[in-house]
Amino acid sequence: APAGEPRPLRETLSEIVLDPDNRLVDARAYAVQLLGTSADHEVTRDLLDLYTQRSMPSHVREAIATALRGRRIGIEHLVEALGRRYDFIEDTAAPPLEVIVPSLLEAHATAAVPGLVHQMNDHETPLAVLPQVVQAIVELGDASVVPALRQFLVLYHSDSAFAEHPEALVSAADGILRHGGAEGRALLTAMGTDARTLAGLSAGINGFFEAERRAEEERIAREAADAAAAAAEAARMAEASLPLRLSQD
Protein backbone atom coordinates (compact mmCIF):
# COMPACT_ATOMS: atom_id res chain seq x y z
CA ALA A 1 0.00 0.00 0.00
CA PRO A 2 1.21 3.59 -0.65
CA ALA A 3 2.86 5.39 2.27
CA GLY A 4 0.33 6.60 4.79
CA GLU A 5 -2.43 4.27 3.62
CA PRO A 6 -3.51 1.30 5.73
CA ARG A 7 -2.53 -2.12 4.39
CA PRO A 8 -5.35 -4.37 3.18
CA LEU A 9 -6.63 -6.54 6.02
CA ARG A 10 -6.30 -9.60 3.79
CA GLU A 11 -2.53 -9.12 3.55
CA THR A 12 -2.12 -8.53 7.27
CA LEU A 13 -4.12 -11.60 8.24
CA SER A 14 -2.23 -13.77 5.75
CA GLU A 15 1.06 -12.64 7.25
CA ILE A 16 -0.19 -13.57 10.72
CA VAL A 17 -1.17 -17.03 9.50
CA LEU A 18 2.30 -17.48 7.98
CA ASP A 19 4.12 -16.36 11.13
CA PRO A 20 6.57 -19.19 11.93
CA ASP A 21 6.25 -18.69 15.70
CA ASN A 22 4.32 -21.76 16.85
CA ARG A 23 3.60 -20.08 20.18
CA LEU A 24 1.04 -18.07 18.20
CA VAL A 25 -0.84 -21.06 16.79
CA ASP A 26 -4.16 -20.01 18.35
CA ALA A 27 -3.77 -16.45 17.06
CA ARG A 28 -2.90 -17.79 13.60
CA ALA A 29 -5.99 -20.00 13.64
CA TYR A 30 -8.11 -17.00 14.64
CA ALA A 31 -6.65 -15.02 11.74
CA VAL A 32 -7.77 -17.86 9.46
CA GLN A 33 -11.32 -17.57 10.82
CA LEU A 34 -11.33 -13.84 10.05
CA LEU A 35 -10.04 -14.49 6.55
CA GLY A 36 -12.80 -17.01 6.00
CA THR A 37 -15.46 -14.35 6.56
CA SER A 38 -14.04 -12.04 3.89
CA ALA A 39 -16.17 -11.23 0.85
CA ASP A 40 -13.04 -11.07 -1.32
CA HIS A 41 -13.04 -13.89 -3.88
CA GLU A 42 -9.24 -14.03 -3.82
CA VAL A 43 -9.29 -15.07 -0.16
CA THR A 44 -10.41 -18.55 -1.21
CA ARG A 45 -7.22 -18.92 -3.24
CA ASP A 46 -5.19 -17.48 -0.36
CA LEU A 47 -6.61 -20.04 2.04
CA LEU A 48 -5.87 -22.87 -0.36
CA ASP A 49 -2.28 -21.67 -0.80
CA LEU A 50 -1.87 -21.38 2.97
CA TYR A 51 -3.18 -24.91 3.45
CA THR A 52 -0.46 -26.29 1.18
CA GLN A 53 2.39 -24.69 3.15
CA ARG A 54 4.44 -27.60 4.43
CA SER A 55 5.35 -25.88 7.69
CA MET A 56 1.73 -25.10 8.59
CA PRO A 57 0.81 -26.56 12.03
CA SER A 58 -1.99 -29.12 11.97
CA HIS A 59 -4.24 -26.95 14.18
CA VAL A 60 -3.99 -24.05 11.75
CA ARG A 61 -4.44 -26.37 8.76
CA GLU A 62 -7.66 -27.69 10.33
CA ALA A 63 -8.87 -24.11 10.77
CA ILE A 64 -8.14 -23.44 7.09
CA ALA A 65 -10.10 -26.55 6.06
CA THR A 66 -13.06 -25.39 8.14
CA ALA A 67 -12.89 -21.89 6.67
CA LEU A 68 -12.80 -23.25 3.12
CA ARG A 69 -15.84 -25.46 3.74
CA GLY A 70 -17.73 -22.36 4.83
CA ARG A 71 -16.86 -20.33 1.73
CA ARG A 72 -19.52 -19.66 -0.92
CA ILE A 73 -17.52 -17.16 -2.94
CA GLY A 74 -14.27 -17.64 -4.78
CA ILE A 75 -15.16 -21.29 -5.40
CA GLU A 76 -13.80 -20.91 -8.92
CA HIS A 77 -10.32 -21.07 -7.41
CA LEU A 78 -11.07 -24.50 -5.95
CA VAL A 79 -12.45 -25.64 -9.29
CA GLU A 80 -9.34 -24.36 -11.05
CA ALA A 81 -7.10 -26.21 -8.59
CA LEU A 82 -8.57 -29.54 -9.71
CA GLY A 83 -6.64 -29.15 -12.96
CA ARG A 84 -3.26 -29.16 -11.24
CA ARG A 85 -0.96 -32.17 -11.28
CA TYR A 86 2.25 -33.09 -9.54
CA ASP A 87 5.19 -32.42 -11.82
CA PHE A 88 8.75 -32.75 -10.57
CA ILE A 89 10.24 -30.90 -13.55
CA GLU A 90 7.87 -27.94 -13.32
CA ASP A 91 7.89 -28.09 -9.49
CA THR A 92 4.10 -28.18 -9.20
CA ALA A 93 2.25 -30.01 -6.43
CA ALA A 94 -0.92 -32.06 -6.65
CA PRO A 95 -4.00 -30.26 -5.35
CA PRO A 96 -4.99 -31.00 -1.73
CA LEU A 97 -8.13 -32.92 -2.62
CA GLU A 98 -8.83 -33.79 1.01
CA VAL A 99 -9.81 -30.16 1.63
CA ILE A 100 -10.95 -29.13 -1.87
CA VAL A 101 -13.55 -31.88 -2.41
CA PRO A 102 -15.51 -31.34 0.87
CA SER A 103 -15.52 -27.59 0.19
CA LEU A 104 -16.91 -28.12 -3.31
CA LEU A 105 -19.62 -30.38 -1.92
CA GLU A 106 -20.60 -27.84 0.74
CA ALA A 107 -20.84 -25.15 -1.94
CA HIS A 108 -22.71 -27.50 -4.30
CA ALA A 109 -20.26 -26.51 -7.03
CA THR A 110 -21.60 -28.38 -10.06
CA ALA A 111 -19.02 -26.62 -12.23
CA ALA A 112 -16.39 -28.79 -10.55
CA VAL A 113 -17.69 -32.05 -12.06
CA PRO A 114 -15.35 -32.12 -15.11
CA GLY A 115 -12.33 -31.50 -12.88
CA LEU A 116 -13.47 -34.18 -10.45
CA VAL A 117 -13.85 -36.67 -13.31
CA HIS A 118 -10.32 -35.78 -14.38
CA GLN A 119 -9.06 -36.51 -10.87
CA MET A 120 -11.01 -39.79 -10.73
CA ASN A 121 -9.29 -40.96 -13.91
CA ASP A 122 -5.83 -39.75 -12.88
CA HIS A 123 -3.75 -42.71 -11.68
CA GLU A 124 -1.84 -40.33 -9.38
CA THR A 125 -4.94 -39.50 -7.31
CA PRO A 126 -4.34 -41.13 -3.91
CA LEU A 127 -6.57 -44.11 -3.13
CA ALA A 128 -7.27 -42.60 0.29
CA VAL A 129 -9.09 -39.61 -1.21
CA LEU A 130 -10.52 -41.29 -4.33
CA PRO A 131 -13.82 -42.30 -2.61
CA GLN A 132 -14.46 -38.64 -1.78
CA VAL A 133 -13.77 -37.65 -5.38
CA VAL A 134 -16.15 -40.26 -6.80
CA GLN A 135 -18.85 -39.47 -4.26
CA ALA A 136 -18.61 -35.79 -5.15
CA ILE A 137 -19.10 -36.66 -8.82
CA VAL A 138 -22.21 -38.63 -7.87
CA GLU A 139 -23.62 -35.88 -5.64
CA LEU A 140 -22.87 -32.95 -7.94
CA GLY A 141 -23.40 -34.68 -11.29
CA ASP A 142 -26.35 -35.94 -13.30
CA ALA A 143 -26.87 -38.43 -16.11
CA SER A 144 -23.95 -36.88 -17.99
CA VAL A 145 -21.45 -38.44 -15.53
CA VAL A 146 -22.69 -42.00 -16.10
CA PRO A 147 -20.29 -42.81 -19.00
CA ALA A 148 -17.28 -41.79 -16.88
CA LEU A 149 -18.53 -43.74 -13.86
CA ARG A 150 -19.27 -46.74 -16.04
CA GLN A 151 -15.79 -46.68 -17.59
CA PHE A 152 -14.20 -46.39 -14.14
CA LEU A 153 -16.27 -49.25 -12.74
CA VAL A 154 -15.72 -51.58 -15.70
CA LEU A 155 -11.99 -50.87 -15.65
CA TYR A 156 -11.43 -51.51 -11.95
CA HIS A 157 -14.26 -53.80 -10.78
CA SER A 158 -11.86 -56.73 -10.46
CA ASP A 159 -8.66 -54.80 -9.68
CA SER A 160 -7.00 -56.18 -6.54
CA ALA A 161 -5.73 -52.69 -5.66
CA PHE A 162 -9.29 -51.98 -4.48
CA ALA A 163 -9.80 -55.30 -2.68
CA GLU A 164 -9.29 -53.91 0.83
CA HIS A 165 -10.92 -50.56 0.17
CA PRO A 166 -13.61 -50.78 -2.53
CA GLU A 167 -15.38 -47.61 -1.38
CA ALA A 168 -14.59 -45.65 -4.55
CA LEU A 169 -16.01 -48.44 -6.71
CA VAL A 170 -19.11 -48.74 -4.54
CA SER A 171 -19.66 -44.98 -4.85
CA ALA A 172 -19.37 -45.27 -8.65
CA ALA A 173 -21.97 -48.04 -8.58
CA ASP A 174 -24.21 -45.80 -6.47
CA GLY A 175 -23.92 -43.05 -9.08
CA ILE A 176 -24.78 -45.43 -11.92
CA LEU A 177 -27.82 -46.64 -9.98
CA ARG A 178 -28.97 -43.07 -9.32
CA HIS A 179 -28.33 -41.57 -12.74
CA GLY A 180 -27.97 -44.50 -15.17
CA GLY A 181 -31.56 -45.62 -15.69
CA ALA A 182 -32.44 -49.13 -16.88
CA GLU A 183 -29.14 -49.60 -18.70
CA GLY A 184 -27.22 -48.76 -15.55
CA ARG A 185 -29.28 -51.16 -13.48
CA ALA A 186 -28.62 -53.93 -16.00
CA LEU A 187 -24.86 -53.30 -15.78
CA LEU A 188 -24.91 -53.44 -11.98
CA THR A 189 -27.07 -56.57 -11.93
CA ALA A 190 -24.57 -58.36 -14.17
CA MET A 191 -21.57 -57.04 -12.28
CA GLY A 192 -23.02 -57.97 -8.88
CA THR A 193 -23.18 -61.64 -9.90
CA ASP A 194 -19.92 -61.73 -11.87
CA ALA A 195 -17.39 -64.01 -10.16
CA ARG A 196 -14.59 -61.64 -11.21
CA THR A 197 -16.09 -58.69 -9.37
CA LEU A 198 -14.39 -57.83 -6.08
CA ALA A 199 -16.29 -59.17 -3.09
CA GLY A 200 -16.64 -55.75 -1.49
CA LEU A 201 -18.08 -54.26 -4.66
CA SER A 202 -20.52 -57.17 -5.13
CA ALA A 203 -21.66 -56.72 -1.53
CA GLY A 204 -22.17 -53.00 -2.11
CA ILE A 205 -24.17 -53.49 -5.31
CA ASN A 206 -26.35 -56.20 -3.79
CA GLY A 207 -26.80 -54.00 -0.74
CA PHE A 208 -28.17 -51.21 -2.92
CA PHE A 209 -30.72 -53.55 -4.50
CA GLU A 210 -31.65 -55.00 -1.10
CA ALA A 211 -32.17 -51.50 0.30
CA GLU A 212 -34.42 -50.70 -2.67
CA ARG A 213 -36.43 -53.89 -2.07
CA ARG A 214 -36.89 -53.06 1.62
CA ALA A 215 -37.88 -49.49 0.80
CA GLU A 216 -40.48 -50.74 -1.69
CA GLU A 217 -41.88 -53.21 0.85
CA GLU A 218 -42.10 -50.43 3.45
CA ARG A 219 -43.83 -48.15 0.93
CA ILE A 220 -46.42 -50.82 0.11
CA ALA A 221 -46.97 -51.50 3.82
CA ARG A 222 -47.42 -47.77 4.53
CA GLU A 223 -49.89 -47.40 1.67
CA ALA A 224 -51.86 -50.43 2.89
CA ALA A 225 -51.90 -49.05 6.45
CA ASP A 226 -52.98 -45.62 5.19
CA ALA A 227 -55.75 -47.20 3.08
CA ALA A 228 -56.96 -49.26 6.05
CA ALA A 229 -56.92 -46.19 8.29
CA ALA A 230 -58.83 -44.18 5.68
CA ALA A 231 -61.44 -46.93 5.33
CA ALA A 232 -61.84 -47.16 9.10
CA GLU A 233 -62.24 -43.38 9.35
CA ALA A 234 -64.82 -43.39 6.55
CA ALA A 235 -66.78 -46.15 8.33
CA ARG A 236 -66.62 -44.22 11.60
CA MET A 237 -67.87 -41.03 9.96
CA ALA A 238 -70.67 -42.94 8.19
CA GLU A 239 -71.75 -44.49 11.48
CA ALA A 240 -71.55 -41.14 13.25
CA SER A 241 -73.87 -39.59 10.67
CA LEU A 242 -76.67 -42.09 11.45
CA PRO A 243 -79.45 -40.79 13.82
CA LEU A 244 -79.52 -42.24 17.33
CA ARG A 245 -83.29 -42.77 17.11
CA LEU A 246 -85.73 -43.25 14.26
CA SER A 247 -88.31 -40.49 13.91
CA GLN A 248 -91.99 -41.24 13.27
CA ASP A 249 -91.40 -40.31 9.61
XYZ file of C-alpha atoms in Angstrom:
249
model
C 0.000 0.000 0.000
C 1.205 3.586 -0.648
C 2.860 5.387 2.272
C 0.335 6.605 4.790
C -2.431 4.267 3.625
C -3.508 1.299 5.735
C -2.528 -2.119 4.394
C -5.346 -4.375 3.175
C -6.626 -6.540 6.016
C -6.304 -9.596 3.791
C -2.525 -9.122 3.551
C -2.122 -8.527 7.272
C -4.120 -11.603 8.235
C -2.233 -13.768 5.749
C 1.058 -12.640 7.254
C -0.185 -13.573 10.717
C -1.166 -17.032 9.499
C 2.298 -17.481 7.982
C 4.115 -16.364 11.132
C 6.573 -19.192 11.928
C 6.248 -18.690 15.701
C 4.317 -21.759 16.848
C 3.599 -20.080 20.178
C 1.041 -18.065 18.198
C -0.840 -21.059 16.795
C -4.162 -20.010 18.353
C -3.771 -16.449 17.056
C -2.897 -17.789 13.604
C -5.994 -20.002 13.639
C -8.111 -16.997 14.638
C -6.649 -15.020 11.737
C -7.766 -17.865 9.462
C -11.316 -17.575 10.816
C -11.333 -13.844 10.054
C -10.037 -14.494 6.549
C -12.797 -17.013 5.997
C -15.461 -14.346 6.558
C -14.039 -12.044 3.887
C -16.174 -11.231 0.845
C -13.039 -11.066 -1.320
C -13.043 -13.894 -3.880
C -9.243 -14.030 -3.816
C -9.287 -15.067 -0.158
C -10.412 -18.546 -1.205
C -7.219 -18.917 -3.242
C -5.185 -17.476 -0.360
C -6.607 -20.044 2.043
C -5.868 -22.873 -0.355
C -2.283 -21.667 -0.795
C -1.874 -21.375 2.973
C -3.178 -24.913 3.453
C -0.457 -26.294 1.180
C 2.387 -24.688 3.148
C 4.439 -27.599 4.429
C 5.355 -25.877 7.692
C 1.732 -25.096 8.587
C 0.812 -26.560 12.029
C -1.990 -29.118 11.966
C -4.235 -26.953 14.178
C -3.985 -24.047 11.746
C -4.435 -26.368 8.763
C -7.663 -27.691 10.326
C -8.874 -24.109 10.767
C -8.144 -23.443 7.090
C -10.096 -26.553 6.056
C -13.058 -25.391 8.145
C -12.891 -21.890 6.670
C -12.803 -23.249 3.122
C -15.842 -25.458 3.744
C -17.729 -22.357 4.829
C -16.858 -20.325 1.728
C -19.520 -19.662 -0.916
C -17.524 -17.157 -2.936
C -14.272 -17.643 -4.784
C -15.165 -21.295 -5.403
C -13.805 -20.910 -8.919
C -10.317 -21.072 -7.413
C -11.068 -24.505 -5.947
C -12.454 -25.640 -9.290
C -9.338 -24.363 -11.051
C -7.102 -26.214 -8.589
C -8.566 -29.541 -9.715
C -6.639 -29.152 -12.963
C -3.257 -29.158 -11.239
C -0.959 -32.169 -11.283
C 2.246 -33.085 -9.538
C 5.188 -32.418 -11.822
C 8.749 -32.753 -10.569
C 10.235 -30.902 -13.548
C 7.874 -27.938 -13.316
C 7.895 -28.088 -9.488
C 4.105 -28.181 -9.196
C 2.252 -30.008 -6.433
C -0.921 -32.061 -6.653
C -4.004 -30.263 -5.348
C -4.987 -31.002 -1.726
C -8.129 -32.917 -2.620
C -8.831 -33.793 1.005
C -9.810 -30.160 1.627
C -10.952 -29.133 -1.874
C -13.552 -31.882 -2.406
C -15.510 -31.339 0.872
C -15.515 -27.592 0.193
C -16.910 -28.122 -3.311
C -19.625 -30.380 -1.922
C -20.605 -27.843 0.745
C -20.837 -25.146 -1.940
C -22.711 -27.503 -4.299
C -20.261 -26.505 -7.030
C -21.597 -28.382 -10.057
C -19.022 -26.617 -12.233
C -16.391 -28.790 -10.546
C -17.692 -32.054 -12.060
C -15.345 -32.121 -15.106
C -12.333 -31.502 -12.878
C -13.468 -34.181 -10.448
C -13.853 -36.669 -13.311
C -10.320 -35.777 -14.384
C -9.063 -36.507 -10.871
C -11.009 -39.793 -10.731
C -9.291 -40.964 -13.906
C -5.832 -39.747 -12.883
C -3.754 -42.707 -11.676
C -1.845 -40.333 -9.382
C -4.945 -39.495 -7.310
C -4.339 -41.127 -3.908
C -6.571 -44.111 -3.134
C -7.267 -42.604 0.286
C -9.092 -39.607 -1.206
C -10.519 -41.295 -4.326
C -13.815 -42.304 -2.611
C -14.464 -38.637 -1.775
C -13.768 -37.648 -5.376
C -16.147 -40.265 -6.800
C -18.851 -39.474 -4.262
C -18.609 -35.786 -5.151
C -19.100 -36.658 -8.823
C -22.213 -38.627 -7.874
C -23.622 -35.883 -5.640
C -22.865 -32.946 -7.944
C -23.402 -34.678 -11.286
C -26.349 -35.939 -13.298
C -26.869 -38.433 -16.112
C -23.948 -36.876 -17.991
C -21.453 -38.440 -15.529
C -22.686 -42.005 -16.103
C -20.291 -42.807 -19.005
C -17.282 -41.787 -16.883
C -18.528 -43.739 -13.856
C -19.268 -46.739 -16.036
C -15.789 -46.677 -17.592
C -14.200 -46.389 -14.140
C -16.272 -49.252 -12.741
C -15.716 -51.581 -15.698
C -11.988 -50.871 -15.653
C -11.428 -51.509 -11.945
C -14.262 -53.796 -10.784
C -11.859 -56.729 -10.458
C -8.662 -54.798 -9.676
C -7.000 -56.184 -6.540
C -5.728 -52.691 -5.662
C -9.286 -51.978 -4.476
C -9.796 -55.299 -2.684
C -9.292 -53.906 0.827
C -10.917 -50.557 0.170
C -13.608 -50.781 -2.534
C -15.376 -47.612 -1.378
C -14.592 -45.649 -4.554
C -16.013 -48.444 -6.714
C -19.111 -48.742 -4.537
C -19.662 -44.978 -4.854
C -19.371 -45.270 -8.645
C -21.972 -48.039 -8.581
C -24.213 -45.804 -6.469
C -23.919 -43.054 -9.078
C -24.784 -45.426 -11.922
C -27.816 -46.641 -9.984
C -28.966 -43.073 -9.316
C -28.328 -41.574 -12.741
C -27.970 -44.496 -15.175
C -31.556 -45.617 -15.687
C -32.441 -49.128 -16.875
C -29.141 -49.603 -18.703
C -27.219 -48.756 -15.552
C -29.280 -51.162 -13.483
C -28.617 -53.928 -16.003
C -24.858 -53.304 -15.780
C -24.911 -53.443 -11.976
C -27.075 -56.574 -11.926
C -24.570 -58.363 -14.173
C -21.572 -57.041 -12.276
C -23.019 -57.968 -8.882
C -23.182 -61.638 -9.904
C -19.919 -61.726 -11.874
C -17.393 -64.007 -10.161
C -14.589 -61.642 -11.209
C -16.091 -58.686 -9.365
C -14.393 -57.828 -6.080
C -16.292 -59.171 -3.090
C -16.637 -55.747 -1.488
C -18.083 -54.258 -4.657
C -20.516 -57.168 -5.128
C -21.658 -56.719 -1.528
C -22.167 -53.005 -2.106
C -24.168 -53.493 -5.310
C -26.347 -56.202 -3.792
C -26.798 -54.004 -0.737
C -28.175 -51.210 -2.922
C -30.721 -53.551 -4.496
C -31.654 -54.996 -1.104
C -32.168 -51.497 0.298
C -34.423 -50.702 -2.665
C -36.435 -53.894 -2.073
C -36.894 -53.061 1.617
C -37.879 -49.493 0.805
C -40.475 -50.740 -1.689
C -41.884 -53.206 0.849
C -42.099 -50.427 3.446
C -43.832 -48.149 0.926
C -46.417 -50.818 0.114
C -46.972 -51.499 3.819
C -47.415 -47.765 4.526
C -49.889 -47.398 1.668
C -51.860 -50.428 2.890
C -51.904 -49.050 6.446
C -52.982 -45.621 5.191
C -55.747 -47.196 3.081
C -56.962 -49.257 6.049
C -56.923 -46.190 8.289
C -58.828 -44.183 5.683
C -61.436 -46.932 5.333
C -61.841 -47.156 9.103
C -62.236 -43.380 9.355
C -64.815 -43.395 6.546
C -66.777 -46.145 8.332
C -66.620 -44.218 11.598
C -67.875 -41.028 9.965
C -70.674 -42.935 8.195
C -71.747 -44.486 11.484
C -71.546 -41.138 13.255
C -73.871 -39.595 10.668
C -76.674 -42.087 11.449
C -79.446 -40.792 13.825
C -79.516 -42.241 17.334
C -83.289 -42.774 17.107
C -85.735 -43.253 14.261
C -88.312 -40.494 13.911
C -91.987 -41.238 13.272
C -91.399 -40.312 9.610
